[in-house]
Amino acid sequence: MSANPYPLGLQLAGLRVVVVGGGAVATRRVPALLDAHANVQLVAPEITPALRAHVDAGRLHWVPRRFAPDDLDGAWLVQVAIDDPVAAGAISAAAAARRIFCVRADDRTAATAWTPAVTRYGPVTVAVHGGGDPRRAVSVRDAVRTLLRSTPRLLESQHAQPGSSPDVSAGGGDRPGRVALVGAGPGDPELITLRGWRLLSEADVVVADRLVPGLLLDELRAGVELVDASKIPYGPSRTQEEINRVLVERASAGAFVVRLKGGDPYVFGRGGEELLACAAAGVPVTVVPGVTSSIAAPAAAGIPVTHRSVAHEFTVVSGHVAPDSPDSLVRWEALANLRGTLVILMGLKNLRPITSTLLAHGRASTTPAAVVQEATTGAQRVVRSTLGEVADAVTAAGLRPPAVVVLGDVVTTLDPTTLL
Ligand code: SAH
């Protein structure tokens, strides 16, 4: 029986690592080496398109021929990613002669180093060796990953960590506060990003929008201060000032504040204003993008915002200001003359003047239209119509905000009966 491996985390930044082979194994192994900033030398007569993309981007150096022993001169580690045992044995011998650790994809018993099954989550890397059984390593790794994703507070740092990346430490204590602007996605709680979910579970204070999926808030840990931004009095403009004040005040007191916003924070979300307010007060801010309803709501109704040979553009526009208002920043007459997909957010109230303006400037009344209310939630409703009739159809169906209006040929491109 072979001895147990000795686990290590290698700091490979700038160090030469040779990968021999250009197929599927090398394609899978190279990204982690690049992530560790290794100086990767890839030795193989032919390589996969994914590896070629790394070469073209200048991320690694490709030696386009078969292995020669002096390829290992100056290397710290070699990964053998070929399955010819004779050739692999020659590489092992060359590595041993130079005292370089050698990972063997073809024969782990012949290797002097094993790569573990790995999962990464936030600042934590979990590496699992399965006692010689790679499948066991993968199932243990998967179990740990599930545990981390369902209990992200396990990742909280227990001590202040000067110099750690700004989105890894937990709030509270004597650490300086900070704010994360997190996109919560369009409505389905599963459509938040992994990073958004992790930061949410680390928050001391959560300032949430009306459109944020309620179930996400249901899972916050006990003791979190939840500020419901939609309940802040004073009316629209003062409300934003008040939200900015809460963010700055709590963060200045040392809290980790998550500002949770529907969809993406920067799509009609006033995320920029909140970032500026925090910056002006010297509060560090992280922004975590979200799945925006402008793309997800059409998708949830079976509508791709682009489709080959149908639409090569999509335009997202706010309809909250009527087209004839002096406050309007949208050139509706120009939009009427675009061929592609038009996605209108906050457009129900002004749908009639919007559609008549588009018609008046030449967009065909037969242009397919769809309105998706409360997309990706259990309450989702979809009304399909045409530009000429959609305003009446919305009234007849009694649709209410939040809803996304989609105009363009993509609306009828996919057959909804073929969708699950
Ligand atoms: N930042 C958000 C948009 C905020 S503006 C995002 O990226 O999605 C608010 C508008 O978004 C609503 O009036 C509506 O037009 C749209 N919206 C947000 N969530 C929606 C949902 N689940 N279904 C339909 N429309 C939605």
Short mmCIF file of C-alpha atoms and ligand atoms in Angstrom, two decimals:
data_model
loop_
_atom_site.label_atom_id
_atom_site.label_comp_id
_atom_site.label_asym_id
_atom_site.label_seq_id
_atom_site.Cartn_x
_atom_site.Cartn_y
_atom_site.Cartn_z
CA MET A 1 0.00 0.00 0.00
CA SER A 2 1.33 3.40 -0.92
CA ALA A 3 1.84 6.07 1.73
CA ASN A 4 -0.68 8.84 2.25
CA PRO A 5 -0.11 11.95 0.15
CA TYR A 6 1.13 15.06 1.91
CA PRO A 7 -1.37 17.88 1.17
CA LEU A 8 0.00 21.24 0.07
CA GLY A 9 -1.21 24.47 -1.51
CA LEU A 10 1.35 25.51 -4.09
CA GLN A 11 2.07 29.20 -4.70
CA LEU A 12 2.83 28.98 -8.39
CA ALA A 13 2.71 32.65 -9.38
CA GLY A 14 5.35 33.28 -12.03
CA LEU A 15 6.76 29.75 -11.72
CA ARG A 16 7.21 27.55 -14.76
CA VAL A 17 4.74 24.66 -14.98
CA VAL A 18 4.90 22.29 -17.95
CA VAL A 19 1.72 20.66 -19.23
CA VAL A 20 2.30 17.85 -21.69
CA GLY A 21 -0.64 17.04 -23.94
CA GLY A 22 -3.21 19.20 -25.66
CA GLY A 23 -6.46 17.27 -25.32
CA ALA A 24 -9.40 17.19 -22.94
CA VAL A 25 -7.35 16.56 -19.79
CA ALA A 26 -5.03 19.48 -20.45
CA THR A 27 -8.02 21.67 -21.27
CA ARG A 28 -9.48 20.90 -17.85
CA ARG A 29 -6.23 21.25 -15.93
CA VAL A 30 -4.91 24.50 -17.42
CA PRO A 31 -7.49 26.98 -16.01
CA ALA A 32 -6.57 26.31 -12.36
CA LEU A 33 -2.88 26.75 -13.21
CA LEU A 34 -3.66 30.06 -14.90
CA ASP A 35 -5.79 31.05 -11.91
CA ALA A 36 -2.71 30.46 -9.75
CA HIS A 37 -0.75 32.74 -12.14
CA ALA A 38 1.62 29.92 -13.09
CA ASN A 39 3.87 30.43 -16.09
CA VAL A 40 2.36 27.60 -18.16
CA GLN A 41 4.33 25.92 -20.95
CA LEU A 42 2.09 23.66 -23.02
CA VAL A 43 3.95 20.98 -24.96
CA ALA A 44 1.82 19.18 -27.58
CA PRO A 45 1.79 18.83 -31.37
CA GLU A 46 -1.92 19.67 -31.45
CA ILE A 47 -4.22 21.41 -28.98
CA THR A 48 -7.96 21.89 -28.49
CA PRO A 49 -9.70 25.14 -29.54
CA ALA A 50 -10.14 26.08 -25.87
CA LEU A 51 -6.38 25.77 -25.27
CA ARG A 52 -5.71 27.69 -28.47
CA ALA A 53 -7.87 30.50 -27.11
CA HIS A 54 -5.57 30.71 -24.05
CA VAL A 55 -2.56 30.77 -26.37
CA ASP A 56 -4.08 33.48 -28.58
CA ALA A 57 -4.87 35.57 -25.50
CA GLY A 58 -1.26 35.31 -24.38
CA ARG A 59 -2.12 33.46 -21.19
CA LEU A 60 0.23 30.53 -21.81
CA HIS A 61 3.10 29.54 -24.07
CA TRP A 62 2.56 26.72 -26.57
CA VAL A 63 5.46 24.55 -27.73
CA PRO A 64 3.91 22.88 -30.79
CA ARG A 65 5.75 19.56 -30.86
CA ARG A 66 6.23 16.36 -28.89
CA PHE A 67 7.86 16.40 -25.46
CA ALA A 68 11.64 16.58 -25.10
CA PRO A 69 13.27 16.06 -21.65
CA ASP A 70 14.85 19.50 -21.53
CA ASP A 71 11.35 21.04 -21.71
CA LEU A 72 11.44 20.46 -17.96
CA ASP A 73 14.55 22.55 -17.35
CA GLY A 74 13.63 25.29 -14.91
CA ALA A 75 10.15 23.86 -14.23
CA TRP A 76 8.67 23.41 -10.74
CA LEU A 77 5.88 21.05 -11.68
CA VAL A 78 4.82 18.95 -14.64
CA GLN A 79 1.34 17.77 -15.54
CA VAL A 80 1.27 14.77 -17.84
CA ALA A 81 -1.98 14.94 -19.77
CA ILE A 82 -1.42 12.24 -22.37
CA ASP A 83 -2.50 8.61 -22.25
CA ASP A 84 0.45 6.89 -23.94
CA PRO A 85 2.12 5.09 -20.98
CA VAL A 86 5.53 4.83 -22.64
CA ALA A 87 5.72 8.52 -23.46
CA ALA A 88 4.30 9.39 -20.03
CA GLY A 89 6.93 7.18 -18.39
CA ALA A 90 9.67 9.09 -20.20
CA ILE A 91 8.28 12.36 -18.86
CA SER A 92 8.16 10.92 -15.33
CA ALA A 93 11.79 9.86 -15.67
CA ALA A 94 12.84 13.30 -16.91
CA ALA A 95 10.95 14.89 -14.02
CA ALA A 96 12.49 12.59 -11.42
CA ALA A 97 15.98 13.30 -12.78
CA ARG A 98 15.32 17.01 -12.21
CA ARG A 99 13.45 16.52 -8.88
CA ILE A 100 10.28 18.01 -10.25
CA PHE A 101 6.92 16.76 -9.02
CA CYS A 102 4.97 15.01 -11.74
CA VAL A 103 1.20 14.59 -11.99
CA ARG A 104 0.10 11.71 -14.22
CA ALA A 105 -3.37 11.66 -15.74
CA ASP A 106 -2.74 8.19 -17.18
CA ASP A 107 -1.43 6.43 -14.08
CA ARG A 108 -1.75 7.88 -10.61
CA THR A 109 0.39 5.14 -9.06
CA ALA A 110 3.29 6.28 -11.21
CA ALA A 111 2.80 9.93 -10.24
CA THR A 112 4.76 11.84 -7.59
CA ALA A 113 1.91 14.34 -7.07
CA TRP A 114 -1.86 14.02 -7.17
CA THR A 115 -4.32 16.73 -8.09
CA PRO A 116 -7.27 16.73 -5.71
CA ALA A 117 -10.93 17.18 -6.53
CA VAL A 118 -11.49 20.88 -5.87
CA THR A 119 -14.33 23.25 -5.12
CA ARG A 120 -13.93 26.97 -4.62
CA TYR A 121 -16.39 29.21 -2.86
CA GLY A 122 -15.55 32.77 -2.01
CA PRO A 123 -12.17 32.80 -0.29
CA VAL A 124 -12.20 29.08 0.49
CA THR A 125 -10.65 26.31 -1.58
CA VAL A 126 -11.52 22.75 -0.63
CA ALA A 127 -9.24 20.04 -2.02
CA VAL A 128 -10.15 16.37 -1.57
CA HIS A 129 -7.96 13.30 -2.04
CA GLY A 130 -9.96 10.10 -2.12
CA GLY A 131 -7.35 7.67 -0.88
CA GLY A 132 -6.59 6.55 -4.42
CA ASP A 133 -10.18 6.57 -5.67
CA PRO A 134 -10.87 9.68 -7.76
CA ARG A 135 -14.62 9.04 -7.82
CA ARG A 136 -14.77 8.99 -4.05
CA ALA A 137 -12.85 12.29 -4.01
CA VAL A 138 -15.40 13.81 -6.40
CA SER A 139 -18.41 12.68 -4.37
CA VAL A 140 -16.92 13.99 -1.13
CA ARG A 141 -16.06 17.24 -2.91
CA ASP A 142 -19.64 17.53 -4.21
CA ALA A 143 -21.03 16.97 -0.72
CA VAL A 144 -18.79 19.69 0.71
CA ARG A 145 -19.78 22.05 -2.08
CA THR A 146 -23.46 21.48 -1.36
CA LEU A 147 -22.81 22.14 2.31
CA LEU A 148 -20.96 25.39 1.60
CA ARG A 149 -23.64 26.67 -0.74
CA SER A 150 -26.40 25.91 1.70
CA THR A 151 -24.50 27.21 4.76
CA PRO A 152 -22.38 30.06 3.43
CA ARG A 153 -21.86 31.47 6.91
CA LEU A 154 -19.34 28.70 7.39
CA LEU A 155 -17.12 30.87 5.22
CA GLU A 156 -17.07 33.80 7.57
CA SER A 157 -13.60 34.79 8.56
CA GLN A 158 -13.14 34.47 12.29
CA HIS A 159 -10.61 37.27 12.58
CA ALA A 160 -9.91 40.57 10.88
CA GLN A 161 -7.80 39.92 7.83
CA PRO A 162 -5.92 42.98 6.69
CA GLY A 163 -5.27 42.84 2.98
CA SER A 164 -7.98 40.29 2.21
CA SER A 165 -10.18 40.99 -0.78
CA PRO A 166 -12.97 43.44 0.06
CA ASP A 167 -15.82 41.00 -0.45
CA VAL A 168 -14.58 38.16 1.69
CA SER A 169 -14.68 39.30 5.28
CA ALA A 170 -17.83 39.36 7.35
CA GLY A 171 -19.16 42.52 8.90
CA GLY A 172 -19.37 43.59 12.51
CA GLY A 173 -16.76 43.75 15.21
CA ASP A 174 -13.99 46.27 14.86
CA ARG A 175 -13.67 45.86 11.12
CA PRO A 176 -14.48 48.80 8.88
CA GLY A 177 -17.95 48.65 7.37
CA ARG A 178 -18.73 48.38 3.73
CA VAL A 179 -21.60 48.08 1.29
CA ALA A 180 -22.37 45.52 -1.40
CA LEU A 181 -24.88 46.45 -4.12
CA VAL A 182 -26.28 43.06 -4.99
CA GLY A 183 -28.58 42.19 -7.88
CA ALA A 184 -31.23 39.78 -6.58
CA GLY A 185 -32.41 38.67 -10.03
CA PRO A 186 -35.89 38.99 -11.51
CA GLY A 187 -38.01 37.15 -8.96
CA ASP A 188 -37.22 33.45 -8.68
CA PRO A 189 -34.99 33.22 -5.58
CA GLU A 190 -32.75 30.72 -7.42
CA LEU A 191 -31.80 33.41 -9.93
CA ILE A 192 -29.49 35.31 -7.59
CA THR A 193 -25.80 34.75 -8.30
CA LEU A 194 -23.63 32.56 -6.08
CA ARG A 195 -21.66 35.60 -4.94
CA GLY A 196 -24.81 37.58 -4.23
CA TRP A 197 -26.15 34.70 -2.15
CA ARG A 198 -22.93 34.38 -0.21
CA LEU A 199 -22.70 38.08 0.58
CA LEU A 200 -26.37 38.16 1.57
CA SER A 201 -25.80 35.43 4.09
CA GLU A 202 -22.84 37.34 5.54
CA ALA A 203 -24.68 40.67 5.88
CA ASP A 204 -25.27 42.50 9.16
CA VAL A 205 -27.81 44.82 7.54
CA VAL A 206 -29.93 44.15 4.44
CA VAL A 207 -31.64 47.04 2.69
CA ALA A 208 -34.15 45.46 0.33
CA ASP A 209 -36.30 46.73 -2.53
CA ARG A 210 -39.93 45.98 -3.14
CA LEU A 211 -39.06 43.82 -6.14
CA VAL A 212 -36.65 41.58 -4.26
CA PRO A 213 -37.73 37.93 -4.00
CA GLY A 214 -39.26 37.52 -0.55
CA LEU A 215 -37.91 34.00 -0.13
CA LEU A 216 -34.35 35.34 -0.16
CA LEU A 217 -35.18 37.41 2.91
CA ASP A 218 -36.81 34.43 4.53
CA GLU A 219 -33.43 32.73 4.68
CA LEU A 220 -31.48 35.53 6.32
CA ARG A 221 -29.79 34.58 9.55
CA ALA A 222 -31.27 35.64 12.85
CA GLY A 223 -30.12 39.02 14.08
CA VAL A 224 -29.82 40.67 10.69
CA GLU A 225 -31.30 44.13 10.55
CA LEU A 226 -33.70 44.21 7.61
CA VAL A 227 -34.53 47.65 6.24
CA ASP A 228 -37.46 47.60 3.81
CA ALA A 229 -36.61 50.41 1.41
CA SER A 230 -40.12 50.46 -0.01
CA LYS A 231 -41.49 51.40 3.44
CA ILE A 232 -39.27 54.44 3.90
CA PRO A 233 -41.63 57.42 3.95
CA TYR A 234 -41.05 60.89 2.43
CA GLY A 235 -41.83 60.25 -1.29
CA PRO A 236 -39.61 59.29 -4.22
CA SER A 237 -36.67 61.72 -4.15
CA ARG A 238 -36.30 61.99 -0.38
CA THR A 239 -36.61 58.21 -0.22
CA GLN A 240 -33.47 57.72 -2.28
CA GLU A 241 -31.61 60.21 -0.10
CA GLU A 242 -32.83 58.34 2.94
CA ILE A 243 -31.66 54.98 1.52
CA ASN A 244 -28.25 56.48 0.79
CA ARG A 245 -28.13 57.83 4.32
CA VAL A 246 -28.97 54.42 5.83
CA LEU A 247 -26.27 52.71 3.73
CA VAL A 248 -23.59 55.20 4.71
CA GLU A 249 -24.64 55.41 8.35
CA ARG A 250 -24.72 51.66 9.00
CA ALA A 251 -21.50 51.01 7.09
CA SER A 252 -19.77 53.87 8.91
CA ALA A 253 -20.77 52.21 12.17
CA GLY A 254 -18.88 49.09 11.05
CA ALA A 255 -21.66 46.99 9.56
CA PHE A 256 -21.51 44.97 6.38
CA VAL A 257 -24.53 46.30 4.50
CA VAL A 258 -26.05 44.46 1.56
CA ARG A 259 -28.20 46.66 -0.63
CA LEU A 260 -30.36 44.06 -2.36
CA LYS A 261 -31.99 45.24 -5.57
CA GLY A 262 -34.34 43.61 -8.06
CA GLY A 263 -32.75 42.37 -11.28
CA ASP A 264 -29.41 44.06 -11.92
CA PRO A 265 -28.38 47.00 -9.71
CA TYR A 266 -27.44 49.20 -12.67
CA VAL A 267 -30.49 48.61 -14.89
CA PHE A 268 -32.94 51.34 -13.88
CA GLY A 269 -31.98 50.51 -10.32
CA ARG A 270 -30.34 53.74 -9.14
CA GLY A 271 -27.33 51.64 -8.16
CA GLY A 272 -24.99 54.30 -9.51
CA GLU A 273 -26.42 56.93 -7.20
CA GLU A 274 -25.97 54.68 -4.19
CA LEU A 275 -22.40 53.89 -5.22
CA LEU A 276 -21.62 57.62 -5.52
CA ALA A 277 -23.18 58.37 -2.14
CA CYS A 278 -21.06 55.68 -0.48
CA ALA A 279 -17.92 56.76 -2.32
CA ALA A 280 -18.47 60.37 -1.23
CA ALA A 281 -18.60 59.16 2.38
CA GLY A 282 -15.49 57.01 1.94
CA VAL A 283 -17.44 53.74 2.32
CA PRO A 284 -16.05 50.91 0.17
CA VAL A 285 -18.58 49.36 -2.22
CA THR A 286 -18.70 46.07 -4.13
CA VAL A 287 -21.17 45.65 -6.97
CA VAL A 288 -22.56 42.21 -7.76
CA PRO A 289 -24.42 42.11 -11.08
CA GLY A 290 -27.78 40.41 -11.27
CA VAL A 291 -29.96 38.66 -13.82
CA THR A 292 -32.00 41.53 -15.22
CA SER A 293 -35.72 41.24 -15.88
CA SER A 294 -35.16 42.93 -19.25
CA ILE A 295 -33.68 39.67 -20.51
CA ALA A 296 -35.08 37.15 -18.02
CA ALA A 297 -38.75 38.16 -18.35
CA PRO A 298 -38.80 37.60 -22.12
CA ALA A 299 -36.89 34.36 -21.62
CA ALA A 300 -39.38 33.19 -19.01
CA ALA A 301 -42.10 33.64 -21.64
CA GLY A 302 -40.14 31.66 -24.23
CA ILE A 303 -38.88 34.76 -26.03
CA PRO A 304 -35.17 35.05 -26.88
CA VAL A 305 -34.20 38.74 -27.07
CA THR A 306 -32.01 37.92 -30.09
CA HIS A 307 -32.31 35.12 -32.63
CA ARG A 308 -30.16 34.36 -35.65
CA SER A 309 -31.60 35.93 -38.83
CA VAL A 310 -34.48 37.46 -36.83
CA ALA A 311 -33.03 40.12 -34.53
CA HIS A 312 -29.44 41.28 -34.24
CA GLU A 313 -30.11 43.85 -31.59
CA PHE A 314 -32.19 44.45 -28.52
CA THR A 315 -32.83 47.78 -26.93
CA VAL A 316 -33.89 48.19 -23.32
CA VAL A 317 -35.78 51.34 -22.54
CA SER A 318 -37.68 52.75 -19.61
CA GLY A 319 -41.28 53.75 -20.22
CA HIS A 320 -41.81 55.52 -16.92
CA VAL A 321 -41.79 58.95 -18.61
CA ALA A 322 -44.45 59.52 -21.30
CA PRO A 323 -43.03 60.09 -24.82
CA ASP A 324 -44.42 63.62 -25.07
CA SER A 325 -43.14 64.67 -21.65
CA PRO A 326 -40.43 67.34 -21.58
CA ASP A 327 -38.59 65.05 -19.14
CA SER A 328 -38.31 62.23 -21.69
CA LEU A 329 -34.73 61.23 -22.56
CA VAL A 330 -35.84 58.57 -25.07
CA ARG A 331 -36.00 59.20 -28.82
CA TRP A 332 -39.07 57.07 -29.47
CA GLU A 333 -39.18 58.11 -33.13
CA ALA A 334 -35.70 56.61 -33.57
CA LEU A 335 -36.73 53.44 -31.73
CA ALA A 336 -39.74 53.14 -34.06
CA ASN A 337 -37.31 52.81 -36.94
CA LEU A 338 -35.17 50.05 -35.44
CA ARG A 339 -35.75 46.53 -36.75
CA GLY A 340 -34.75 44.61 -33.66
CA THR A 341 -36.24 43.76 -30.31
CA LEU A 342 -37.53 46.52 -28.06
CA VAL A 343 -37.83 45.73 -24.35
CA ILE A 344 -39.73 48.28 -22.27
CA LEU A 345 -39.48 48.33 -18.48
CA MET A 346 -41.83 50.31 -16.28
CA GLY A 347 -43.99 50.74 -19.38
CA LEU A 348 -47.53 49.72 -18.39
CA LYS A 349 -48.78 53.11 -17.23
CA ASN A 350 -47.69 54.81 -20.45
CA LEU A 351 -48.26 51.86 -22.77
CA ARG A 352 -50.91 53.58 -24.85
CA PRO A 353 -48.93 56.76 -25.65
CA ILE A 354 -45.80 54.63 -26.17
CA THR A 355 -47.42 52.30 -28.69
CA SER A 356 -49.14 55.15 -30.53
CA THR A 357 -45.84 57.04 -30.78
CA LEU A 358 -44.08 53.97 -32.19
CA LEU A 359 -46.96 53.45 -34.69
CA ALA A 360 -47.00 57.13 -35.66
CA HIS A 361 -43.28 56.92 -36.51
CA GLY A 362 -43.64 53.91 -38.71
CA ARG A 363 -43.30 50.71 -36.68
CA ALA A 364 -45.75 48.18 -38.16
CA SER A 365 -48.93 47.61 -36.18
CA THR A 366 -48.55 43.87 -36.84
CA THR A 367 -45.22 43.78 -34.93
CA PRO A 368 -45.57 40.91 -32.45
CA ALA A 369 -45.85 42.04 -28.81
CA ALA A 370 -45.83 40.30 -25.46
CA VAL A 371 -46.22 41.52 -21.91
CA VAL A 372 -44.80 39.47 -19.05
CA GLN A 373 -46.00 40.25 -15.54
CA GLU A 374 -44.12 39.02 -12.47
CA ALA A 375 -41.79 36.96 -14.58
CA THR A 376 -40.04 33.91 -13.10
CA THR A 377 -42.41 33.84 -10.10
CA GLY A 378 -45.40 31.61 -9.42
CA ALA A 379 -47.63 34.55 -10.34
CA GLN A 380 -46.19 34.99 -13.84
CA ARG A 381 -48.69 36.01 -16.51
CA VAL A 382 -48.04 36.46 -20.22
CA VAL A 383 -50.21 38.30 -22.74
CA ARG A 384 -49.36 37.99 -26.44
CA SER A 385 -50.61 40.52 -28.95
CA THR A 386 -49.39 42.97 -31.57
CA LEU A 387 -48.09 46.52 -31.35
CA GLY A 388 -51.45 47.77 -32.63
CA GLU A 389 -53.49 45.96 -30.01
CA VAL A 390 -51.28 45.36 -27.02
CA ALA A 391 -52.48 48.36 -24.98
CA ASP A 392 -56.09 47.11 -25.21
CA ALA A 393 -54.99 43.55 -24.51
CA VAL A 394 -53.19 44.61 -21.32
CA THR A 395 -56.26 46.51 -20.10
CA ALA A 396 -58.57 43.61 -20.95
CA ALA A 397 -56.34 41.14 -19.12
CA GLY A 398 -55.95 43.47 -16.14
CA LEU A 399 -52.13 43.19 -16.12
CA ARG A 400 -50.34 45.14 -13.42
CA PRO A 401 -46.72 46.12 -12.73
CA PRO A 402 -44.10 44.81 -12.52
CA ALA A 403 -44.23 43.84 -16.16
CA VAL A 404 -41.93 43.86 -19.15
CA VAL A 405 -43.17 44.67 -22.65
CA VAL A 406 -41.38 42.99 -25.56
CA LEU A 407 -41.84 44.10 -29.16
CA GLY A 408 -40.39 42.44 -32.23
CA ASP A 409 -40.35 39.34 -34.38
CA VAL A 410 -38.57 37.34 -31.66
CA VAL A 411 -41.89 37.25 -29.80
CA THR A 412 -43.26 34.66 -32.26
CA THR A 413 -39.99 32.97 -33.23
CA LEU A 414 -40.10 30.06 -30.82
CA ASP A 415 -43.16 27.88 -30.62
CA PRO A 416 -44.27 28.04 -26.97
CA THR A 417 -45.88 24.60 -27.22
CA THR A 418 -42.46 23.04 -27.64
CA LEU A 419 -41.24 24.56 -24.38
CA LEU A 420 -41.49 22.79 -21.07
N1 SAH B 1 -33.09 46.56 -11.95
C1 SAH B 1 -34.28 45.87 -12.42
C2 SAH B 1 -35.28 46.81 -13.04
C3 SAH B 1 -35.81 47.86 -12.11
S1 SAH B 1 -37.03 48.88 -12.83
C4 SAH B 1 -33.85 44.77 -13.39
O1 SAH B 1 -32.70 44.75 -13.83
O2 SAH B 1 -34.69 43.90 -13.67
C5 SAH B 1 -38.50 48.03 -12.38
C6 SAH B 1 -39.13 47.40 -13.61
O3 SAH B 1 -38.47 46.19 -13.93
C7 SAH B 1 -40.56 46.99 -13.43
O4 SAH B 1 -41.43 48.09 -13.61
C8 SAH B 1 -40.72 46.00 -14.55
O5 SAH B 1 -40.82 46.64 -15.80
C9 SAH B 1 -39.38 45.30 -14.51
N2 SAH B 1 -39.42 44.08 -13.71
C10 SAH B 1 -38.66 43.81 -12.64
N3 SAH B 1 -38.92 42.56 -12.19
C11 SAH B 1 -39.85 42.04 -13.02
C12 SAH B 1 -40.50 40.79 -13.11
N4 SAH B 1 -40.26 39.80 -12.25
N5 SAH B 1 -41.40 40.60 -14.11
C13 SAH B 1 -41.64 41.57 -15.00
N6 SAH B 1 -41.05 42.76 -14.96
C14 SAH B 1 -40.15 43.00 -13.99
#
